[in-house]
GROMACS .gro file of C-alpha atoms in nm:
model
  210
    1MET     CA    1  -0.999  -0.373  -2.306
    2ARG     CA    2  -1.005  -0.023  -2.273
    3THR     CA    3  -1.064   0.140  -1.905
    4VAL     CA    4  -1.116   0.446  -1.750
    5ILE     CA    5  -1.001   0.580  -1.417
    6VAL     CA    6  -1.201   0.900  -1.317
    7ALA     CA    7  -0.921   1.000  -0.950
    8ALA     CA    8  -1.009   1.255  -0.730
    9GLY     CA    9  -0.695   1.498  -0.789
   10GLY     CA   10  -0.726   1.686  -1.061
   11GLN     CA   11  -1.056   1.887  -1.295
   12VAL     CA   12  -1.306   1.671  -1.454
   13ASP     CA   13  -1.577   1.808  -1.670
   14HIS     CA   14  -1.766   1.810  -1.975
   15ARG     CA   15  -1.475   1.755  -2.206
   16VAL     CA   16  -1.439   1.424  -2.061
   17LYS     CA   17  -1.743   1.292  -2.161
   18SER     CA   18  -1.609   1.111  -2.515
   19TYR     CA   19  -1.324   0.913  -2.324
   20ILE     CA   20  -1.592   0.799  -2.056
   21SER     CA   21  -1.842   0.684  -2.338
   22GLU     CA   22  -1.577   0.461  -2.464
   23ALA     CA   23  -1.476   0.302  -2.179
   24ASP     CA   24  -1.547  -0.104  -2.121
   25LEU     CA   25  -1.476  -0.054  -1.788
   26LEU     CA   26  -1.498   0.225  -1.599
   27LEU     CA   27  -1.396   0.296  -1.271
   28ALA     CA   28  -1.370   0.558  -1.007
   29ALA     CA   29  -1.068   0.612  -0.700
   30ASP     CA   30  -1.257   0.707  -0.366
   31GLY     CA   31  -1.327   1.074  -0.435
   32GLY     CA   32  -1.349   1.015  -0.837
   33ALA     CA   33  -1.742   0.836  -0.839
   34ALA     CA   34  -1.883   1.209  -0.711
   35SER     CA   35  -1.726   1.359  -1.056
   36ILE     CA   36  -1.891   1.045  -1.268
   37LEU     CA   37  -2.220   1.102  -1.062
   38GLU     CA   38  -2.256   1.437  -1.207
   39LEU     CA   39  -2.145   1.367  -1.580
   40GLY     CA   40  -2.397   1.129  -1.589
   41PHE     CA   41  -2.247   0.751  -1.519
   42VAL     CA   42  -2.186   0.535  -1.310
   43PRO     CA   43  -1.926   0.365  -1.234
   44GLN     CA   44  -1.831  -0.033  -1.234
   45ALA     CA   45  -1.671   0.009  -0.914
   46VAL     CA   46  -1.478   0.273  -0.688
   47VAL     CA   47  -1.184   0.144  -0.500
   48GLY     CA   48  -1.027   0.305  -0.193
   49ASP     CA   49  -1.005   0.371   0.163
   50PHE     CA   50  -1.408   0.669   0.114
   51ASP     CA   51  -1.236   0.916   0.286
   52SER     CA   52  -1.307   1.155   0.073
   53LEU     CA   53  -1.686   1.020  -0.062
   54ASP     CA   54  -2.000   1.220   0.098
   55PRO     CA   55  -2.222   0.894   0.231
   56ASP     CA   56  -2.491   1.076  -0.064
   57VAL     CA   57  -2.300   1.021  -0.280
   58VAL     CA   58  -2.193   0.645  -0.211
   59SER     CA   59  -2.579   0.620  -0.160
   60GLY     CA   60  -2.617   0.702  -0.545
   61LEU     CA   61  -2.385   0.456  -0.682
   62GLY     CA   62  -2.646   0.189  -0.685
   63GLU     CA   63  -2.509  -0.149  -0.764
   64CYS     CA   64  -2.213  -0.028  -0.821
   65GLU     CA   65  -1.875  -0.222  -0.635
   66LEU     CA   66  -1.693  -0.100  -0.349
   67VAL     CA   67  -1.385  -0.196  -0.233
   68ARG     CA   68  -1.231  -0.081   0.051
   69VAL     CA   69  -0.892  -0.063   0.188
   70GLN     CA   70  -0.793   0.061   0.506
   71ARG     CA   71  -0.718   0.438   0.543
   72GLU     CA   72  -0.329   0.348   0.670
   73LYS     CA   73  -0.154   0.234   0.335
   74ASP     CA   74   0.125   0.204   0.096
   75GLU     CA   75  -0.046   0.296  -0.228
   76THR     CA   76  -0.280   0.534  -0.316
   77ASP     CA   77  -0.652   0.479  -0.432
   78THR     CA   78  -0.573   0.524  -0.816
   79GLU     CA   79  -0.284   0.291  -0.728
   80LEU     CA   80  -0.521   0.019  -0.578
   81THR     CA   81  -0.761   0.075  -0.870
   82VAL     CA   82  -0.469   0.057  -1.136
   83ARG     CA   83  -0.425  -0.240  -1.058
   84TYR     CA   84  -0.770  -0.374  -0.955
   85ALA     CA   85  -0.799  -0.283  -1.342
   86LEU     CA   86  -0.543  -0.493  -1.454
   87GLU     CA   87  -0.638  -0.792  -1.251
   88ARG     CA   88  -0.913  -0.763  -1.467
   89GLY     CA   89  -0.760  -0.753  -1.830
   90THR     CA   90  -0.732  -0.415  -1.888
   91ASP     CA   91  -0.459  -0.325  -2.145
   92ALA     CA   92  -0.535  -0.004  -2.254
   93LEU     CA   93  -0.594   0.255  -1.956
   94THR     CA   94  -0.706   0.643  -1.941
   95LEU     CA   95  -0.730   0.776  -1.646
   96LEU     CA   96  -0.878   1.134  -1.582
   97GLY     CA   97  -0.877   1.393  -1.264
   98ALA     CA   98  -0.531   1.260  -1.225
   99LEU     CA   99  -0.334   1.581  -1.330
  100GLY     CA  100  -0.362   1.881  -1.130
  101GLY     CA  101  -0.468   1.962  -0.749
  102ARG     CA  102  -0.147   1.812  -0.557
  103ILE     CA  103   0.160   1.821  -0.721
  104ASP     CA  104   0.295   1.505  -0.535
  105HIS     CA  105  -0.043   1.303  -0.643
  106THR     CA  106   0.032   1.441  -1.007
  107LEU     CA  107   0.390   1.333  -0.978
  108ALA     CA  108   0.302   1.017  -0.817
  109ASN     CA  109   0.000   0.921  -1.107
  110LEU     CA  110   0.246   1.014  -1.381
  111ILE     CA  111   0.505   0.763  -1.174
  112LEU     CA  112   0.167   0.523  -1.243
  113LEU     CA  113   0.170   0.538  -1.610
  114ALA     CA  114   0.566   0.517  -1.704
  115GLY     CA  115   0.511   0.145  -1.494
  116LEU     CA  116   0.219   0.092  -1.670
  117ALA     CA  117   0.357   0.147  -2.043
  118LYS     CA  118   0.684  -0.065  -1.913
  119LYS     CA  119   0.377  -0.360  -1.898
  120ASP     CA  120   0.284  -0.260  -2.265
  121ILE     CA  121   0.009  -0.126  -2.164
  122ASP     CA  122  -0.152   0.188  -2.378
  123ALA     CA  123  -0.191   0.457  -2.069
  124ARG     CA  124  -0.259   0.805  -2.106
  125ALA     CA  125  -0.402   1.104  -1.797
  126ILE     CA  126  -0.591   1.331  -1.990
  127THR     CA  127  -0.690   1.684  -1.879
  128PRO     CA  128  -0.806   1.858  -2.199
  129PRO     CA  129  -0.669   2.070  -2.333
  130LEU     CA  130  -0.346   1.865  -2.180
  131ALA     CA  131  -0.297   1.437  -2.296
  132VAL     CA  132  -0.018   1.319  -2.162
  133TYR     CA  133   0.114   0.949  -2.207
  134ALA     CA  134   0.360   0.781  -2.118
  135VAL     CA  135   0.547   0.546  -2.409
  136ALA     CA  136   0.857   0.219  -2.385
  137LYS     CA  137   0.790   0.147  -2.720
  138ARG     CA  138   0.626   0.412  -3.004
  139LEU     CA  139   0.350   0.614  -2.959
  140VAL     CA  140   0.117   0.802  -3.304
  141ILE     CA  141  -0.045   1.188  -3.210
  142GLN     CA  142  -0.318   1.282  -3.311
  143GLY     CA  143  -0.425   1.672  -3.323
  144THR     CA  144  -0.321   1.913  -3.529
  145LYS     CA  145  -0.127   2.164  -3.731
  146GLY     CA  146   0.075   2.355  -3.450
  147ASP     CA  147  -0.015   2.129  -3.094
  148LEU     CA  148   0.257   2.186  -2.809
  149VAL     CA  149   0.423   1.852  -2.771
  150SER     CA  150   0.695   1.749  -2.462
  151VAL     CA  151   0.860   1.494  -2.419
  152PHE     CA  152   1.090   1.363  -2.137
  153PRO     CA  153   1.247   1.054  -2.043
  154PHE     CA  154   1.114   1.017  -1.743
  155GLN     CA  155   1.344   0.827  -1.468
  156GLY     CA  156   1.618   0.747  -1.619
  157PRO     CA  157   1.808   0.817  -2.009
  158ALA     CA  158   1.641   0.723  -2.256
  159GLU     CA  159   1.813   0.601  -2.607
  160GLY     CA  160   1.704   0.571  -2.955
  161VAL     CA  161   1.433   0.867  -2.965
  162THR     CA  162   1.305   0.971  -3.322
  163GLU     CA  163   1.005   1.175  -3.400
  164ILE     CA  164   0.892   1.197  -3.743
  165GLY     CA  165   0.603   1.487  -3.831
  166PHE     CA  166   0.714   1.739  -3.607
  167LYS     CA  167   0.857   2.148  -3.655
  168TYR     CA  168   1.170   2.010  -3.432
  169SER     CA  169   1.267   1.626  -3.589
  170LEU     CA  170   1.519   1.411  -3.386
  171ALA     CA  171   1.655   1.057  -3.467
  172ASP     CA  172   1.780   0.775  -3.249
  173ALA     CA  173   1.878   1.014  -3.023
  174TYR     CA  174   2.017   1.009  -2.681
  175LEU     CA  175   1.776   1.194  -2.387
  176ASP     CA  176   1.907   1.322  -2.097
  177PRO     CA  177   1.717   1.294  -1.758
  178PHE     CA  178   1.838   1.631  -1.645
  179ALA     CA  179   1.764   1.790  -1.946
  180VAL     CA  180   1.499   1.937  -2.093
  181VAL     CA  181   1.575   1.973  -2.486
  182GLY     CA  182   1.211   1.799  -2.540
  183ILE     CA  183   1.025   2.085  -2.466
  184SER     CA  184   0.794   2.261  -2.675
  185ASN     CA  185   0.772   2.088  -3.009
  186GLU     CA  186   0.492   2.139  -3.265
  187LEU     CA  187   0.309   1.909  -3.499
  188ALA     CA  188   0.390   1.955  -3.826
  189SER     CA  189   0.060   1.800  -3.906
  190SER     CA  190  -0.220   1.648  -3.825
  191GLU     CA  191   0.030   1.352  -3.702
  192GLY     CA  192   0.352   1.272  -3.495
  193ILE     CA  193   0.494   0.951  -3.393
  194ILE     CA  194   0.756   0.952  -3.142
  195GLU     CA  195   0.951   0.604  -3.078
  196VAL     CA  196   1.222   0.518  -2.836
  197ARG     CA  197   1.426   0.153  -2.852
  198LYS     CA  198   1.518   0.162  -2.482
  199GLY     CA  199   1.379   0.409  -2.103
  200VAL     CA  200   1.034   0.540  -2.106
  201LEU     CA  201   0.904   0.885  -2.269
  202LEU     CA  202   0.668   1.081  -2.082
  203VAL     CA  203   0.484   1.310  -2.381
  204PHE     CA  204   0.285   1.673  -2.293
  205HIS     CA  205   0.012   1.687  -2.584
  206TYR     CA  206  -0.134   2.028  -2.537
  207HIS     CA  207  -0.439   1.989  -2.800
  208ASN     CA  208  -0.553   2.340  -2.969
  209ASP     CA  209  -0.926   2.209  -3.030
  210LYS     CA  210  -0.975   2.133  -2.727
   0.00000   0.00000   0.00000
């Protein structure tokens, strides 16, 4: 099941409508509900403490399920929304509005992506023209020749890293978590393949056509 979660921490505009349209389950993390409504959609559920939602927005949600949590908590609203999605059988998840804004929240959302990858969940965060993927096994990227792609090991080293279809290829490489050798590669054609045998990679893909 493909779930899309809209958070309140980054830009959400008409460029993400296609991702929302693909969702089997559309969720909002607190203030992300306002962005969904502005794009002409209604989430199936909103999860959060509702500290960033105007009462008028709440009244416009209709039959949407409202999952209220206490304001003082250890988790972010986005993390709780991800948990809600997993409990309902999600095996592929897209985060919108999760990049940009407060840098600490952006980092927290990247940590969430990495955790999903370790659970074999297809996970990505989209803020056009940027798409960020967390990879624990294999990723196939679709784009255009010349798209910038950066690859970083996350929270530890990555072993057995292979990159096929890029200007600079890798074969069974070791990536140190304190080095940045994976930055600013380019797609050599419309498709690239990234594999990792051990560890988690964060892949940053800048689409030239977005």
